[in-house]
PDB file of C-alpha atoms in Angstrom:
ATOM      1  CA  ASP Y   1     172.984 -11.449  37.031  1.00 63.00           C
ATOM      2  CA  ALA Y   2     175.579 -12.399  34.455  1.00 63.00           C
ATOM      3  CA  MET Y   3     177.622 -15.273  35.707  1.00 91.00           C
ATOM      4  CA  VAL Y   4     179.550 -18.486  35.170  1.00 95.00           C
ATOM      5  CA  ILE Y   5     177.519 -21.565  36.059  1.00 95.00           C
ATOM      6  CA  GLN Y   6     178.822 -25.050  36.644  1.00 95.00           C
ATOM      7  CA  ASN Y   7     176.718 -28.184  36.840  1.00 89.00           C
ATOM      8  CA  PRO Y   8     176.639 -30.303  38.758  1.00 91.00           C
ATOM      9  CA  ARG Y   9     178.317 -28.835  41.842  1.00 92.00           C
ATOM     10  CA  TYR Y  10     179.145 -32.337  43.069  1.00 95.00           C
ATOM     11  CA  GLN Y  11     179.731 -35.344  40.843  1.00 96.00           C
ATOM     12  CA  VAL Y  12     180.500 -38.893  41.857  1.00 96.00           C
ATOM     13  CA  THR Y  13     181.728 -41.391  39.310  1.00 95.00           C
ATOM     14  CA  GLN Y  14     183.282 -44.805  39.312  1.00 96.00           C
ATOM     15  CA  PHE Y  15     186.823 -45.620  38.389  1.00 96.00           C
ATOM     16  CA  GLY Y  16     187.012 -45.822  34.598  1.00 96.00           C
ATOM     17  CA  LYS Y  17     183.467 -44.599  33.971  1.00 97.00           C
ATOM     18  CA  PRO Y  18     183.338 -41.593  31.624  1.00 96.00           C
ATOM     19  CA  VAL Y  19     182.045 -38.377  33.131  1.00 97.00           C
ATOM     20  CA  THR Y  20     181.151 -34.970  31.707  1.00 97.00           C
ATOM     21  CA  LEU Y  21     181.209 -31.698  33.590  1.00 97.00           C
ATOM     22  CA  SER Y  22     179.329 -28.688  32.309  1.00 97.00           C
ATOM     23  CA  CYS Y  23     180.008 -24.959  32.285  1.00 97.00           C
ATOM     24  CA  SER Y  24     177.791 -22.214  30.951  1.00 97.00           C
ATOM     25  CA  GLN Y  25     178.133 -18.462  30.957  1.00 96.00           C
ATOM     26  CA  THR Y  26     175.858 -15.507  30.483  1.00 94.00           C
ATOM     27  CA  LEU Y  27     178.749 -13.058  30.136  1.00 91.00           C
ATOM     28  CA  ASN Y  28     179.121 -13.621  26.388  1.00 91.00           C
ATOM     29  CA  HIS Y  29     182.867 -13.969  26.860  1.00 92.00           C
ATOM     30  CA  ASN Y  30     184.846 -15.405  23.983  1.00 91.00           C
ATOM     31  CA  VAL Y  31     187.348 -17.334  26.109  1.00 92.00           C
ATOM     32  CA  MET Y  32     186.553 -20.258  28.387  1.00 94.00           C
ATOM     33  CA  TYR Y  33     189.025 -22.108  30.586  1.00 94.00           C
ATOM     34  CA  TRP Y  34     189.076 -25.363  32.525  1.00 96.00           C
ATOM     35  CA  TYR Y  35     191.237 -25.700  35.632  1.00 96.00           C
ATOM     36  CA  GLN Y  36     191.864 -28.672  37.882  1.00 96.00           C
ATOM     37  CA  GLN Y  37     192.303 -27.866  41.570  1.00 93.00           C
ATOM     38  CA  LYS Y  38     193.326 -30.644  43.931  1.00 92.00           C
ATOM     39  CA  SER Y  39     192.812 -30.306  47.636  1.00 86.00           C
ATOM     40  CA  SER Y  40     194.613 -27.307  49.140  1.00 80.00           C
ATOM     41  CA  GLN Y  41     196.522 -26.703  45.914  1.00 86.00           C
ATOM     42  CA  ALA Y  42     196.554 -23.970  43.317  1.00 89.00           C
ATOM     43  CA  PRO Y  43     194.357 -24.283  40.240  1.00 92.00           C
ATOM     44  CA  LYS Y  44     196.119 -25.864  37.287  1.00 93.00           C
ATOM     45  CA  LEU Y  45     195.079 -24.897  33.769  1.00 93.00           C
ATOM     46  CA  LEU Y  46     194.032 -27.860  31.628  1.00 95.00           C
ATOM     47  CA  PHE Y  47     192.988 -26.076  28.421  1.00 92.00           C
ATOM     48  CA  HIS Y  48     191.096 -23.122  27.070  1.00 92.00           C
ATOM     49  CA  TYR Y  49     188.978 -22.130  24.105  1.00 93.00           C
ATOM     50  CA  TYR Y  50     189.343 -18.850  22.313  1.00 90.00           C
ATOM     51  CA  ASP Y  51     186.060 -18.864  20.442  1.00 91.00           C
ATOM     52  CA  LYS Y  52     186.262 -22.282  18.747  1.00 92.00           C
ATOM     53  CA  ASP Y  53     190.030 -22.434  18.838  1.00 91.00           C
ATOM     54  CA  PHE Y  54     191.051 -25.149  21.309  1.00 92.00           C
ATOM     55  CA  ASN Y  55     194.327 -24.767  23.211  1.00 90.00           C
ATOM     56  CA  ASN Y  56     195.612 -27.671  25.247  1.00 91.00           C
ATOM     57  CA  GLU Y  57     198.269 -27.253  27.940  1.00 89.00           C
ATOM     58  CA  ALA Y  58     201.293 -29.406  27.220  1.00 87.00           C
ATOM     59  CA  ASP Y  59     200.978 -31.486  30.379  1.00 90.00           C
ATOM     60  CA  THR Y  60     197.233 -32.102  30.242  1.00 94.00           C
ATOM     61  CA  PRO Y  61     196.638 -35.860  30.078  1.00 93.00           C
ATOM     62  CA  ASP Y  62     194.914 -37.288  27.005  1.00 93.00           C
ATOM     63  CA  ASN Y  63     192.230 -38.582  29.337  1.00 95.00           C
ATOM     64  CA  PHE Y  64     190.860 -35.033  29.477  1.00 97.00           C
ATOM     65  CA  GLN Y  65     188.931 -33.657  26.527  1.00 96.00           C
ATOM     66  CA  SER Y  66     186.767 -30.622  25.996  1.00 96.00           C
ATOM     67  CA  ARG Y  67     183.957 -29.486  23.761  1.00 96.00           C
ATOM     68  CA  ARG Y  68     182.528 -26.062  23.117  1.00 97.00           C
ATOM     69  CA  PRO Y  69     179.382 -26.334  20.993  1.00 96.00           C
ATOM     70  CA  ASN Y  70     178.598 -22.610  21.234  1.00 95.00           C
ATOM     71  CA  THR Y  71     179.733 -19.421  22.967  1.00 94.00           C
ATOM     72  CA  SER Y  72     177.743 -20.123  26.118  1.00 96.00           C
ATOM     73  CA  PHE Y  73     178.656 -23.721  26.877  1.00 97.00           C
ATOM     74  CA  CYS Y  74     181.830 -25.660  27.438  1.00 97.00           C
ATOM     75  CA  PHE Y  75     182.172 -29.272  28.569  1.00 97.00           C
ATOM     76  CA  LEU Y  76     184.964 -31.197  30.223  1.00 97.00           C
ATOM     77  CA  ASP Y  77     185.006 -34.900  29.398  1.00 97.00           C
ATOM     78  CA  ILE Y  78     187.081 -37.324  31.413  1.00 97.00           C
ATOM     79  CA  ARG Y  79     187.195 -40.501  29.404  1.00 96.00           C
ATOM     80  CA  SER Y  80     188.427 -42.927  32.043  1.00 96.00           C
ATOM     81  CA  PRO Y  81     188.621 -41.279  35.452  1.00 97.00           C
ATOM     82  CA  GLY Y  82     191.266 -42.516  37.810  1.00 96.00           C
ATOM     83  CA  LEU Y  83     191.488 -41.994  41.549  1.00 95.00           C
ATOM     84  CA  GLY Y  84     194.032 -39.255  40.900  1.00 95.00           C
ATOM     85  CA  ASP Y  85     191.475 -37.253  38.934  1.00 97.00           C
ATOM     86  CA  ALA Y  86     189.418 -36.555  42.023  1.00 97.00           C
ATOM     87  CA  ALA Y  87     189.523 -32.790  42.346  1.00 96.00           C
ATOM     88  CA  MET Y  88     187.612 -29.560  42.049  1.00 95.00           C
ATOM     89  CA  TYR Y  89     187.196 -28.519  38.424  1.00 97.00           C
ATOM     90  CA  LEU Y  90     186.888 -24.801  37.825  1.00 95.00           C
ATOM     91  CA  CYS Y  91     185.556 -23.112  34.743  1.00 96.00           C
ATOM     92  CA  ALA Y  92     186.488 -19.518  34.002  1.00 95.00           C
ATOM     93  CA  THR Y  93     185.795 -17.015  31.258  1.00 94.00           C
ATOM     94  CA  SER Y  94     187.396 -13.870  29.910  1.00 91.00           C
ATOM     95  CA  THR Y  95     186.871 -11.406  27.108  1.00 85.00           C
ATOM     96  CA  THR Y  96     190.246 -11.043  25.494  1.00 75.00           C
ATOM     97  CA  ASN Y  97     192.446 -13.228  23.381  1.00 72.00           C
ATOM     98  CA  PRO Y  98     194.697 -15.030  25.864  1.00 66.00           C
ATOM     99  CA  ARG Y  99     197.493 -15.174  23.310  1.00 68.00           C
ATOM    100  CA  ALA Y 100     197.433 -11.495  22.457  1.00 69.00           C
ATOM    101  CA  LYS Y 101     200.202  -9.347  23.812  1.00 66.00           C
ATOM    102  CA  ASN Y 102     199.574  -6.308  25.935  1.00 64.00           C
ATOM    103  CA  GLU Y 103     195.920  -7.087  26.535  1.00 69.00           C
ATOM    104  CA  TYR Y 104     194.668  -7.392  30.045  1.00 73.00           C
ATOM    105  CA  ASN Y 105     192.666 -10.540  30.613  1.00 72.00           C
ATOM    106  CA  GLU Y 106     190.568 -10.729  33.807  1.00 83.00           C
ATOM    107  CA  GLN Y 107     189.119 -14.145  34.389  1.00 89.00           C
ATOM    108  CA  PHE Y 108     185.751 -14.789  35.995  1.00 92.00           C
ATOM    109  CA  PHE Y 109     185.350 -18.100  37.763  1.00 93.00           C
ATOM    110  CA  GLY Y 110     182.452 -20.436  38.289  1.00 94.00           C
ATOM    111  CA  PRO Y 111     181.806 -22.129  41.648  1.00 92.00           C
ATOM    112  CA  GLY Y 112     183.426 -25.376  40.537  1.00 93.00           C
ATOM    113  CA  THR Y 113     182.397 -29.012  40.356  1.00 96.00           C
ATOM    114  CA  ARG Y 114     183.848 -31.331  42.967  1.00 95.00           C
ATOM    115  CA  LEU Y 115     184.518 -34.703  41.380  1.00 97.00           C
ATOM    116  CA  THR Y 116     184.766 -37.854  43.492  1.00 96.00           C
ATOM    117  CA  VAL Y 117     186.056 -41.064  41.926  1.00 96.00           C
ATOM    118  CA  LEU Y 118     185.121 -44.297  43.691  1.00 95.00           C
TER     119      LEU Y 118
ATOM    120  CA  ALA O   1     208.820 -19.638  33.267  1.00 73.00           C
ATOM    121  CA  GLN O   2     207.078 -17.716  35.989  1.00 80.00           C
ATOM    122  CA  THR O   3     206.681 -18.975  39.525  1.00 89.00           C
ATOM    123  CA  VAL O   4     204.570 -17.654  42.363  1.00 94.00           C
ATOM    124  CA  THR O   5     205.299 -18.561  45.971  1.00 95.00           C
ATOM    125  CA  GLN O   6     203.099 -18.115  49.004  1.00 96.00           C
ATOM    126  CA  SER O   7     205.110 -19.047  52.044  1.00 95.00           C
ATOM    127  CA  GLN O   8     202.237 -19.103  54.543  1.00 95.00           C
ATOM    128  CA  PRO O   9     199.987 -22.139  54.064  1.00 94.00           C
ATOM    129  CA  GLU O  10     197.701 -21.082  56.904  1.00 96.00           C
ATOM    130  CA  MET O  11     197.097 -17.942  58.895  1.00 97.00           C
ATOM    131  CA  SER O  12     194.588 -16.743  61.441  1.00 97.00           C
ATOM    132  CA  VAL O  13     193.550 -13.319  62.648  1.00 97.00           C
ATOM    133  CA  GLN O  14     191.120 -11.964  65.162  1.00 97.00           C
ATOM    134  CA  GLU O  15     188.083 -10.178  63.880  1.00 97.00           C
ATOM    135  CA  ALA O  16     188.691  -6.425  63.367  1.00 97.00           C
ATOM    136  CA  GLU O  17     192.456  -6.837  63.318  1.00 97.00           C
ATOM    137  CA  THR O  18     194.848  -6.512  60.392  1.00 98.00           C
ATOM    138  CA  VAL O  19     196.613  -9.350  58.628  1.00 98.00           C
ATOM    139  CA  THR O  20     199.191  -9.456  55.848  1.00 98.00           C
ATOM    140  CA  LEU O  21     199.547 -12.329  53.394  1.00 98.00           C
ATOM    141  CA  SER O  22     202.866 -12.730  51.626  1.00 98.00           C
ATOM    142  CA  CYS O  23     203.590 -13.504  48.005  1.00 98.00           C
ATOM    143  CA  THR O  24     206.777 -13.531  45.981  1.00 97.00           C
ATOM    144  CA  TYR O  25     207.187 -14.223  42.313  1.00 96.00           C
ATOM    145  CA  ASP O  26     209.889 -14.764  39.783  1.00 93.00           C
ATOM    146  CA  THR O  27     209.843 -13.530  36.224  1.00 89.00           C
ATOM    147  CA  SER O  28     212.074 -12.045  33.588  1.00 87.00           C
ATOM    148  CA  GLU O  29     209.179 -10.142  32.033  1.00 84.00           C
ATOM    149  CA  ASN O  30     208.765  -6.424  32.429  1.00 82.00           C
ATOM    150  CA  ASN O  31     205.059  -6.032  31.744  1.00 83.00           C
ATOM    151  CA  TYR O  32     202.762  -8.072  33.907  1.00 89.00           C
ATOM    152  CA  TYR O  33     199.836  -8.045  36.304  1.00 91.00           C
ATOM    153  CA  LEU O  34     199.540  -9.395  39.803  1.00 94.00           C
ATOM    154  CA  PHE O  35     196.339 -10.473  41.467  1.00 95.00           C
ATOM    155  CA  TRP O  36     194.932 -11.662  44.735  1.00 97.00           C
ATOM    156  CA  TYR O  37     191.996 -14.028  44.434  1.00 96.00           C
ATOM    157  CA  LYS O  38     189.731 -15.103  47.272  1.00 96.00           C
ATOM    158  CA  GLN O  39     188.118 -18.547  47.331  1.00 93.00           C
ATOM    159  CA  PRO O  40     185.634 -18.938  50.209  1.00 91.00           C
ATOM    160  CA  PRO O  41     184.702 -22.455  51.302  1.00 86.00           C
ATOM    161  CA  SER O  42     182.442 -24.051  48.683  1.00 78.00           C
ATOM    162  CA  ARG O  43     182.116 -20.795  46.796  1.00 81.00           C
ATOM    163  CA  GLN O  44     183.582 -19.400  43.633  1.00 87.00           C
ATOM    164  CA  MET O  45     186.898 -17.687  43.312  1.00 91.00           C
ATOM    165  CA  ILE O  46     186.650 -13.933  43.034  1.00 93.00           C
ATOM    166  CA  LEU O  47     189.171 -11.252  42.230  1.00 94.00           C
ATOM    167  CA  VAL O  48     190.060  -9.156  45.271  1.00 96.00           C
ATOM    168  CA  ILE O  49     192.624  -6.765  43.903  1.00 96.00           C
ATOM    169  CA  ARG O  50     194.836  -6.216  40.873  1.00 94.00           C
ATOM    170  CA  GLN O  51     198.177  -4.470  40.411  1.00 94.00           C
ATOM    171  CA  GLU O  52     199.762  -3.452  37.139  1.00 91.00           C
ATOM    172  CA  ALA O  53     203.537  -3.796  37.237  1.00 90.00           C
ATOM    173  CA  TYR O  54     204.087  -0.472  35.486  1.00 88.00           C
ATOM    174  CA  LYS O  55     202.239   1.404  38.233  1.00 88.00           C
ATOM    175  CA  GLN O  56     204.279   2.430  41.231  1.00 86.00           C
ATOM    176  CA  GLN O  57     201.249   3.244  43.347  1.00 92.00           C
ATOM    177  CA  ASN O  58     199.964   0.355  45.419  1.00 94.00           C
ATOM    178  CA  ALA O  59     196.428  -0.768  44.599  1.00 93.00           C
ATOM    179  CA  THR O  60     193.695  -0.383  47.205  1.00 94.00           C
ATOM    180  CA  GLU O  61     190.155  -1.746  47.312  1.00 93.00           C
ATOM    181  CA  ASN O  62     188.306  -0.757  50.466  1.00 95.00           C
ATOM    182  CA  ARG O  63     189.809  -2.855  53.296  1.00 97.00           C
ATOM    183  CA  PHE O  64     192.238  -4.589  50.956  1.00 97.00           C
ATOM    184  CA  SER O  65     195.550  -3.094  49.924  1.00 97.00           C
ATOM    185  CA  VAL O  66     198.790  -4.385  48.495  1.00 97.00           C
ATOM    186  CA  ASN O  67     202.435  -3.680  49.080  1.00 97.00           C
ATOM    187  CA  PHE O  68     204.044  -4.088  45.679  1.00 96.00           C
ATOM    188  CA  GLN O  69     207.841  -4.138  45.687  1.00 95.00           C
ATOM    189  CA  LYS O  70     208.850  -4.665  42.078  1.00 93.00           C
ATOM    190  CA  ALA O  71     212.590  -4.858  42.628  1.00 93.00           C
ATOM    191  CA  ALA O  72     212.120  -7.437  45.366  1.00 95.00           C
ATOM    192  CA  LYS O  73     209.385  -9.220  43.368  1.00 95.00           C
ATOM    193  CA  SER O  74     207.114  -9.117  46.354  1.00 96.00           C
ATOM    194  CA  PHE O  75     203.359  -8.594  46.388  1.00 97.00           C
ATOM    195  CA  SER O  76     201.725  -8.814  49.812  1.00 97.00           C
ATOM    196  CA  LEU O  77     198.051  -8.361  50.637  1.00 98.00           C
ATOM    197  CA  LYS O  78     196.941  -6.451  53.692  1.00 98.00           C
ATOM    198  CA  ILE O  79     193.437  -6.955  55.023  1.00 98.00           C
ATOM    199  CA  SER O  80     192.364  -4.300  57.494  1.00 97.00           C
ATOM    200  CA  ASP O  81     189.470  -4.605  59.944  1.00 97.00           C
ATOM    201  CA  SER O  82     189.194  -8.334  59.232  1.00 97.00           C
ATOM    202  CA  GLN O  83     185.680  -9.714  59.052  1.00 97.00           C
ATOM    203  CA  LEU O  84     184.360 -13.247  59.478  1.00 96.00           C
ATOM    204  CA  GLY O  85     183.455 -13.243  55.801  1.00 95.00           C
ATOM    205  CA  ASP O  86     187.122 -12.843  54.932  1.00 97.00           C
ATOM    206  CA  THR O  87     187.689 -16.468  55.925  1.00 97.00           C
ATOM    207  CA  ALA O  88     188.824 -18.111  52.710  1.00 96.00           C
ATOM    208  CA  MET O  89     191.688 -19.454  50.681  1.00 95.00           C
ATOM    209  CA  TYR O  90     193.689 -16.616  49.140  1.00 97.00           C
ATOM    210  CA  PHE O  91     195.666 -17.112  45.972  1.00 96.00           C
ATOM    211  CA  CYS O  92     198.297 -14.801  44.629  1.00 97.00           C
ATOM    212  CA  ALA O  93     198.476 -14.940  40.837  1.00 95.00           C
ATOM    213  CA  PHE O  94     200.662 -13.611  38.067  1.00 92.00           C
ATOM    214  CA  MET O  95     199.920 -12.844  34.449  1.00 88.00           C
ATOM    215  CA  THR O  96     202.317 -11.658  31.801  1.00 81.00           C
ATOM    216  CA  THR O  97     200.956  -9.782  28.836  1.00 71.00           C
ATOM    217  CA  GLU O  98     204.082 -10.264  26.748  1.00 65.00           C
ATOM    218  CA  ALA O  99     203.891 -13.998  26.181  1.00 56.00           C
ATOM    219  CA  GLY O 100     200.345 -15.147  26.617  1.00 61.00           C
ATOM    220  CA  ASN O 101     197.796 -14.062  29.163  1.00 70.00           C
ATOM    221  CA  MET O 102     197.672 -17.154  31.332  1.00 81.00           C
ATOM    222  CA  LEU O 103     197.359 -17.013  35.100  1.00 88.00           C
ATOM    223  CA  THR O 104     200.041 -18.608  37.242  1.00 90.00           C
ATOM    224  CA  PHE O 105     198.818 -19.220  40.773  1.00 93.00           C
ATOM    225  CA  GLY O 106     200.683 -19.539  44.024  1.00 94.00           C
ATOM    226  CA  GLY O 107     199.949 -22.419  46.353  1.00 93.00           C
ATOM    227  CA  GLY O 108     197.455 -20.439  48.409  1.00 95.00           C
ATOM    228  CA  THR O 109     197.114 -19.244  51.994  1.00 96.00           C
ATOM    229  CA  ARG O 110     194.208 -20.419  54.090  1.00 96.00           C
ATOM    230  CA  LEU O 111     193.018 -17.515  56.241  1.00 97.00           C
ATOM    231  CA  MET O 112     190.797 -18.036  59.233  1.00 97.00           C
ATOM    232  CA  VAL O 113     189.181 -15.006  60.859  1.00 97.00           C
ATOM    233  CA  LYS O 114     188.287 -15.747  64.461  1.00 97.00           C
ATOM    234  CA  PRO O 115     185.485 -14.027  66.348  1.00 95.00           C
TER     235      PRO O 115
END
């Protein structure tokens, strides 16, 4: 089945130790998103890629970076994780240009990676 | 800027009964979509139901239906014949098509269906 896959599902890292989270998709969608979701809170968009065009949200810390080497894969790099970065990280995909007007844009979510920072 | 508010952090319902989750939003846009997403424990978020703002008819998907009141900016979700598998976090979300297609989520309602 076509889907959005996130690996690993659970990741433990140490304070300040770089960590990379992975997302892959078999939907062949041109847009991929990364959200941060802290406990019992709403998902917060960090950034998205429209094809290779990277779009950072204004309040996303510099500590968070992303790479998209091809259509199927997208990575979230946290350069120096702090205790406040412990959260669930959700990847999502969609087919349409998120900046285009009057185009509906359903997002399909992966299961998330729960990051623990020790 | 758009805001989405879910005033019920937690709710519970007995199996087979009906429950309504509330959502209000604020926007100055005229064209937009509203969504309810379901996030079961340790599982991925899935779309439950979608409503286009230009449609007056309330959306329905099997046991799930919405009460969309555009003038009041209210978008509630009704779950009929609640099942144990409905236990999840439910997020109301907003998307405007006039200024970027980003989702704005409410804070979520944790629903527990009791046997």
